[in-house]
Amino acid sequence: MDDSLRVMTICGTAAALLAALAWFADRRRHRRRDLDRVGFMPWTAIFFWSLMAAVLLLGLAGRAWLGG
């Protein structure tokens, strides 16, 4: 396995885990009971960008792995 392939896989997996965490936090924020306790983290944007990075990195790693 090439070093760049390994780095893309590790970073893509980390981005996917961050996307899952951001999705959970955003879902939790939307279901809060006290509507006045608004958080300061932009969970939707964090979810979007981390999911985009995960899809691109894991897609490129899969293409490189299957391509040889």
JSON list of C-alpha atoms in Angstrom, two decimals:
[
{"chain": "A", "resi": 1, "resn": "MET", "atom": "CA", "xyz": [0.00, 0.00, 0.00]},
{"chain": "A", "resi": 2, "resn": "ASP", "atom": "CA", "xyz": [1.37, 3.39, -1.01]},
{"chain": "A", "resi": 3, "resn": "ASP", "atom": "CA", "xyz": [1.87, 6.08, 1.65]},
{"chain": "A", "resi": 4, "resn": "SER", "atom": "CA", "xyz": [-0.45, 8.54, -0.08]},
{"chain": "A", "resi": 5, "resn": "LEU", "atom": "CA", "xyz": [-3.17, 5.90, -0.25]},
{"chain": "A", "resi": 6, "resn": "ARG", "atom": "CA", "xyz": [-2.76, 5.22, 3.46]},
{"chain": "A", "resi": 7, "resn": "VAL", "atom": "CA", "xyz": [-2.94, 8.95, 4.30]},
{"chain": "A", "resi": 8, "resn": "MET", "atom": "CA", "xyz": [-6.06, 9.43, 2.16]},
{"chain": "A", "resi": 9, "resn": "THR", "atom": "CA", "xyz": [-7.75, 6.47, 3.85]},
{"chain": "A", "resi": 10, "resn": "ILE", "atom": "CA", "xyz": [-6.91, 7.62, 7.37]},
{"chain": "A", "resi": 11, "resn": "CYS", "atom": "CA", "xyz": [-7.94, 11.23, 6.71]},
{"chain": "A", "resi": 12, "resn": "GLY", "atom": "CA", "xyz": [-11.14, 10.11, 4.97]},
{"chain": "A", "resi": 13, "resn": "THR", "atom": "CA", "xyz": [-12.04, 7.87, 7.90]},
{"chain": "A", "resi": 14, "resn": "ALA", "atom": "CA", "xyz": [-11.36, 10.70, 10.36]},
{"chain": "A", "resi": 15, "resn": "ALA", "atom": "CA", "xyz": [-13.52, 13.05, 8.29]},
{"chain": "A", "resi": 16, "resn": "ALA", "atom": "CA", "xyz": [-16.32, 10.46, 8.23]},
{"chain": "A", "resi": 17, "resn": "LEU", "atom": "CA", "xyz": [-16.16, 10.12, 12.02]},
{"chain": "A", "resi": 18, "resn": "LEU", "atom": "CA", "xyz": [-16.25, 13.91, 12.38]},
{"chain": "A", "resi": 19, "resn": "ALA", "atom": "CA", "xyz": [-19.28, 14.01, 10.07]},
{"chain": "A", "resi": 20, "resn": "ALA", "atom": "CA", "xyz": [-21.07, 11.43, 12.21]},
{"chain": "A", "resi": 21, "resn": "LEU", "atom": "CA", "xyz": [-20.28, 13.41, 15.36]},
{"chain": "A", "resi": 22, "resn": "ALA", "atom": "CA", "xyz": [-21.49, 16.66, 13.77]},
{"chain": "A", "resi": 23, "resn": "TRP", "atom": "CA", "xyz": [-24.68, 14.98, 12.54]},
{"chain": "A", "resi": 24, "resn": "PHE", "atom": "CA", "xyz": [-25.41, 13.70, 16.05]},
{"chain": "A", "resi": 25, "resn": "ALA", "atom": "CA", "xyz": [-24.69, 17.11, 17.60]},
{"chain": "A", "resi": 26, "resn": "ASP", "atom": "CA", "xyz": [-26.87, 18.92, 15.06]},
{"chain": "A", "resi": 27, "resn": "ARG", "atom": "CA", "xyz": [-29.71, 16.48, 15.64]},
{"chain": "A", "resi": 28, "resn": "ARG", "atom": "CA", "xyz": [-29.36, 16.97, 19.38]},
{"chain": "A", "resi": 29, "resn": "ARG", "atom": "CA", "xyz": [-29.38, 20.77, 18.96]},
{"chain": "A", "resi": 30, "resn": "HIS", "atom": "CA", "xyz": [-32.59, 20.66, 16.92]},
{"chain": "A", "resi": 31, "resn": "ARG", "atom": "CA", "xyz": [-34.34, 18.52, 19.56]},
{"chain": "A", "resi": 32, "resn": "ARG", "atom": "CA", "xyz": [-33.38, 20.62, 22.61]},
{"chain": "A", "resi": 33, "resn": "ARG", "atom": "CA", "xyz": [-36.05, 21.41, 25.16]},
{"chain": "A", "resi": 34, "resn": "ASP", "atom": "CA", "xyz": [-34.84, 24.84, 26.20]},
{"chain": "A", "resi": 35, "resn": "LEU", "atom": "CA", "xyz": [-34.99, 26.91, 23.02]},
{"chain": "A", "resi": 36, "resn": "ASP", "atom": "CA", "xyz": [-33.03, 29.76, 24.61]},
{"chain": "A", "resi": 37, "resn": "ARG", "atom": "CA", "xyz": [-29.88, 27.62, 25.03]},
{"chain": "A", "resi": 38, "resn": "VAL", "atom": "CA", "xyz": [-28.46, 28.11, 21.55]},
{"chain": "A", "resi": 39, "resn": "GLY", "atom": "CA", "xyz": [-25.01, 26.72, 20.92]},
{"chain": "A", "resi": 40, "resn": "PHE", "atom": "CA", "xyz": [-22.21, 28.46, 19.09]},
{"chain": "A", "resi": 41, "resn": "MET", "atom": "CA", "xyz": [-20.95, 25.64, 16.87]},
{"chain": "A", "resi": 42, "resn": "PRO", "atom": "CA", "xyz": [-22.09, 25.58, 13.22]},
{"chain": "A", "resi": 43, "resn": "TRP", "atom": "CA", "xyz": [-22.83, 21.84, 13.24]},
{"chain": "A", "resi": 44, "resn": "THR", "atom": "CA", "xyz": [-24.57, 21.84, 9.87]},
{"chain": "A", "resi": 45, "resn": "ALA", "atom": "CA", "xyz": [-21.58, 23.39, 8.10]},
{"chain": "A", "resi": 46, "resn": "ILE", "atom": "CA", "xyz": [-19.15, 21.09, 9.94]},
{"chain": "A", "resi": 47, "resn": "PHE", "atom": "CA", "xyz": [-21.24, 18.09, 8.87]},
{"chain": "A", "resi": 48, "resn": "PHE", "atom": "CA", "xyz": [-21.40, 19.21, 5.25]},
{"chain": "A", "resi": 49, "resn": "TRP", "atom": "CA", "xyz": [-17.69, 19.93, 4.81]},
{"chain": "A", "resi": 50, "resn": "SER", "atom": "CA", "xyz": [-16.49, 16.88, 6.70]},
{"chain": "A", "resi": 51, "resn": "LEU", "atom": "CA", "xyz": [-18.85, 14.62, 4.73]},
{"chain": "A", "resi": 52, "resn": "MET", "atom": "CA", "xyz": [-17.64, 16.21, 1.49]},
{"chain": "A", "resi": 53, "resn": "ALA", "atom": "CA", "xyz": [-14.01, 15.60, 2.50]},
{"chain": "A", "resi": 54, "resn": "ALA", "atom": "CA", "xyz": [-14.78, 12.01, 3.55]},
{"chain": "A", "resi": 55, "resn": "VAL", "atom": "CA", "xyz": [-16.52, 11.18, 0.27]},
{"chain": "A", "resi": 56, "resn": "LEU", "atom": "CA", "xyz": [-13.74, 12.69, -1.83]},
{"chain": "A", "resi": 57, "resn": "LEU", "atom": "CA", "xyz": [-10.85, 11.21, 0.14]},
{"chain": "A", "resi": 58, "resn": "LEU", "atom": "CA", "xyz": [-12.34, 7.74, 0.47]},
{"chain": "A", "resi": 59, "resn": "GLY", "atom": "CA", "xyz": [-13.45, 7.80, -3.16]},
{"chain": "A", "resi": 60, "resn": "LEU", "atom": "CA", "xyz": [-9.97, 8.70, -4.36]},
{"chain": "A", "resi": 61, "resn": "ALA", "atom": "CA", "xyz": [-8.41, 6.11, -2.06]},
{"chain": "A", "resi": 62, "resn": "GLY", "atom": "CA", "xyz": [-10.80, 3.44, -3.36]},
{"chain": "A", "resi": 63, "resn": "ARG", "atom": "CA", "xyz": [-10.10, 4.41, -6.95]},
{"chain": "A", "resi": 64, "resn": "ALA", "atom": "CA", "xyz": [-6.34, 4.25, -6.36]},
{"chain": "A", "resi": 65, "resn": "TRP", "atom": "CA", "xyz": [-6.64, 0.93, -4.53]},
{"chain": "A", "resi": 66, "resn": "LEU", "atom": "CA", "xyz": [-8.79, -0.70, -7.20]},
{"chain": "A", "resi": 67, "resn": "GLY", "atom": "CA", "xyz": [-6.81, 0.85, -10.05]},
{"chain": "A", "resi": 68, "resn": "GLY", "atom": "CA", "xyz": [-3.60, -0.73, -8.95]}
]
